[in-house]
CSV table of C-alpha atoms in Angstrom, one decimal:
chain,number,residue,atom,x,y,z
A,1,UNK,CA,29.7,-140.6,40.7
A,2,UNK,CA,29.1,-137.3,38.9
A,3,UNK,CA,26.0,-138.3,37.1
A,4,UNK,CA,24.4,-139.8,40.2
A,5,UNK,CA,25.3,-136.8,42.4
A,6,UNK,CA,23.9,-134.2,39.9
A,7,UNK,CA,20.8,-136.4,39.2
A,8,UNK,CA,20.0,-136.6,43.0
A,9,UNK,CA,20.7,-132.8,43.3
A,10,UNK,CA,18.3,-132.2,40.5
A,11,UNK,CA,15.6,-134.4,42.1
A,12,UNK,CA,16.0,-132.5,45.4
A,13,UNK,CA,16.6,-128.9,44.2
A,14,UNK,CA,15.3,-128.4,40.7
A,15,UNK,CA,11.6,-129.2,41.1
A,16,UNK,CA,9.7,-129.2,37.8
A,17,UNK,CA,13.0,-128.5,35.9
A,18,UNK,CA,14.9,-131.5,37.2
A,19,UNK,CA,15.0,-135.2,36.7
A,20,UNK,CA,12.1,-135.7,39.2
A,21,UNK,CA,9.9,-133.3,37.2
A,22,UNK,CA,8.0,-132.6,40.4
A,23,UNK,CA,7.9,-129.3,42.4
A,24,UNK,CA,6.7,-131.2,45.5
A,25,UNK,CA,10.3,-132.7,45.7
A,26,UNK,CA,11.6,-129.2,46.2
A,27,UNK,CA,9.1,-128.5,49.0
A,28,UNK,CA,10.4,-131.7,50.7
A,29,UNK,CA,13.9,-130.4,50.4
A,30,UNK,CA,12.8,-127.1,52.0
A,31,UNK,CA,11.1,-128.9,54.9
A,32,UNK,CA,14.0,-131.3,55.4
A,33,UNK,CA,16.9,-128.9,55.3
A,34,UNK,CA,15.5,-125.5,56.2
A,35,UNK,CA,12.6,-126.0,58.7
A,36,UNK,CA,14.6,-124.4,61.5
A,37,UNK,CA,15.0,-121.1,59.6
A,38,UNK,CA,12.5,-118.5,60.8
A,39,UNK,CA,9.6,-118.4,58.4
A,40,UNK,CA,10.0,-114.6,57.8
A,41,UNK,CA,13.2,-115.2,55.9
A,42,UNK,CA,13.0,-118.9,54.9
A,43,UNK,CA,11.4,-118.4,51.5
A,44,UNK,CA,13.8,-115.7,50.3
A,45,UNK,CA,16.9,-117.5,51.7
A,46,UNK,CA,15.9,-121.0,50.3
A,47,UNK,CA,15.2,-119.4,46.9
A,48,UNK,CA,18.6,-117.9,46.8
A,49,UNK,CA,20.2,-121.2,47.8
A,50,UNK,CA,18.1,-123.0,45.2
A,51,UNK,CA,19.2,-120.6,42.4
A,52,UNK,CA,22.8,-121.1,43.4
A,53,UNK,CA,22.6,-124.9,43.3
A,54,UNK,CA,20.8,-124.8,40.0
A,55,UNK,CA,23.4,-122.5,38.5
A,56,UNK,CA,26.1,-124.9,39.7
A,57,UNK,CA,24.3,-127.7,37.9
A,58,UNK,CA,24.2,-125.7,34.7
A,59,UNK,CA,27.8,-124.6,35.1
A,60,UNK,CA,28.8,-128.3,35.6
A,61,UNK,CA,26.9,-129.2,32.5
A,62,UNK,CA,24.5,-131.9,33.8
A,63,UNK,CA,21.5,-129.5,34.0
A,64,UNK,CA,22.0,-128.6,30.4
A,65,UNK,CA,20.6,-132.0,29.4
A,66,UNK,CA,16.9,-132.7,29.3
A,67,UNK,CA,15.4,-134.5,32.4
A,68,UNK,CA,15.1,-137.6,30.3
A,69,UNK,CA,18.7,-137.4,29.3
A,70,UNK,CA,19.7,-136.8,32.9
A,71,UNK,CA,17.8,-140.0,33.9
A,72,UNK,CA,19.6,-141.9,31.1
A,73,UNK,CA,23.0,-140.7,32.3
A,74,UNK,CA,22.3,-141.5,35.9
A,75,UNK,CA,21.0,-145.0,35.2
A,76,UNK,CA,23.9,-145.7,32.9
A,77,UNK,CA,26.3,-144.8,35.7
A,78,UNK,CA,24.4,-146.9,38.2
A,79,UNK,CA,24.2,-149.8,35.8
A,80,UNK,CA,27.9,-149.7,35.3
A,81,UNK,CA,28.4,-149.7,39.1
A,82,UNK,CA,26.1,-152.7,39.3
A,83,UNK,CA,28.1,-154.6,36.7
A,84,UNK,CA,31.4,-153.7,38.4
A,85,UNK,CA,30.1,-155.0,41.7
A,86,UNK,CA,28.6,-158.2,40.1
A,87,UNK,CA,28.0,-160.8,42.8
A,88,UNK,CA,30.9,-159.7,45.0
A,89,UNK,CA,30.2,-158.4,48.5
A,90,UNK,CA,32.4,-155.4,47.9
A,91,UNK,CA,33.9,-153.6,44.9
A,92,UNK,CA,37.4,-155.1,45.4
A,93,UNK,CA,36.5,-158.5,47.0
A,94,UNK,CA,35.8,-159.6,50.5
A,95,UNK,CA,36.4,-156.4,52.4
A,96,UNK,CA,35.3,-152.8,51.9
A,97,UNK,CA,37.7,-150.3,50.4
A,98,UNK,CA,37.7,-146.5,49.8
A,99,UNK,CA,35.8,-147.0,46.6
A,100,UNK,CA,33.0,-148.7,48.5
A,101,UNK,CA,32.6,-145.6,50.6
A,102,UNK,CA,32.2,-143.5,47.5
A,103,UNK,CA,29.7,-146.0,46.0
A,104,UNK,CA,27.7,-146.2,49.2
A,105,UNK,CA,27.3,-142.4,49.2
A,106,UNK,CA,26.1,-142.3,45.6
A,107,UNK,CA,23.8,-145.3,45.7
A,108,UNK,CA,22.3,-144.6,49.1
A,109,UNK,CA,21.3,-141.1,48.0
A,110,UNK,CA,19.0,-142.8,45.5
A,111,UNK,CA,17.5,-145.1,48.1
A,112,UNK,CA,17.8,-143.4,51.5
A,113,UNK,CA,14.2,-142.5,52.4
A,114,UNK,CA,10.7,-141.6,51.2
A,115,UNK,CA,11.1,-137.8,51.3
A,116,UNK,CA,12.1,-137.7,47.6
A,117,UNK,CA,10.2,-140.4,45.8
A,118,UNK,CA,11.4,-140.5,42.2
A,119,UNK,CA,12.0,-142.7,39.1
A,120,UNK,CA,15.7,-143.1,39.9
A,121,UNK,CA,14.9,-144.8,43.2
A,122,UNK,CA,12.4,-147.1,41.4
A,123,UNK,CA,15.0,-148.0,38.8
A,124,UNK,CA,17.6,-149.0,41.3
A,125,UNK,CA,15.1,-151.0,43.4
A,126,UNK,CA,13.7,-152.9,40.4
A,127,UNK,CA,16.6,-153.2,38.0
A,128,UNK,CA,19.7,-153.3,40.2
A,129,UNK,CA,19.0,-155.5,43.2
A,130,UNK,CA,22.7,-156.2,43.8
A,131,UNK,CA,23.1,-152.5,44.6
A,132,UNK,CA,20.2,-152.5,47.0
A,133,UNK,CA,21.8,-155.5,48.8
A,134,UNK,CA,25.2,-153.8,48.7
A,135,UNK,CA,24.0,-150.7,50.4
A,136,UNK,CA,22.2,-152.8,53.1
A,137,UNK,CA,25.4,-154.8,53.6
A,138,UNK,CA,27.7,-151.8,53.9
A,139,UNK,CA,25.2,-149.8,56.0
A,140,UNK,CA,24.9,-152.7,58.5
A,141,UNK,CA,28.7,-153.1,58.6
A,142,UNK,CA,29.8,-149.5,58.8
A,143,UNK,CA,26.8,-147.3,59.9
A,144,UNK,CA,24.6,-149.6,61.9
A,145,UNK,CA,24.1,-146.8,64.5
A,146,UNK,CA,22.7,-144.3,62.0
A,147,UNK,CA,19.2,-144.7,60.5
A,148,UNK,CA,18.9,-144.4,56.7
A,149,UNK,CA,18.0,-140.9,55.8
A,150,UNK,CA,19.2,-139.5,59.2
A,151,UNK,CA,20.9,-136.2,58.2
A,152,UNK,CA,22.1,-135.4,61.7
A,153,UNK,CA,25.7,-136.0,62.7
A,154,UNK,CA,26.4,-138.5,65.5
A,155,UNK,CA,29.5,-138.9,67.7
A,156,UNK,CA,31.3,-142.2,68.2
A,157,UNK,CA,29.9,-142.6,71.7
A,158,UNK,CA,26.3,-142.5,70.6
A,159,UNK,CA,25.6,-139.0,71.9
A,160,UNK,CA,23.9,-136.8,69.3
A,161,UNK,CA,25.5,-133.4,69.3
A,162,UNK,CA,22.5,-131.7,67.7
A,163,UNK,CA,19.2,-131.8,69.5
A,164,UNK,CA,16.1,-132.3,67.5
């Protein structure tokens, strides 16, 4: 989980310095998460948040690796997850368990939408089709009422508590 979390964090927050090696990915993060902040303070505020996230990644140790090594560590973790899943529907057999919830969160972050196109997404889609099917299966079973990439919370009765 750790390698995938920090790799996705690097894709979204680190721009040229992260695994995505693309400053446009940071711009997408700004637009996705911070578009409601008044433009007068948005740049300064998001820059401070970005520095904080990047410092956390360095403190954790993942960002101390080169982007190529970060990619290797993330793909190694995802490949291990794929081997563990094998041809089963869920990690422990026929029904989802807690570990499936964790795996869904990790893998779906690599696949969730087109706002952050990157080589990790390409790797999972091309090399680990069982994980792509796994995410689709879990999403349909557990989160059928939430679109992939929808970052807004939803209530059980279908009423969205946050207006767009």
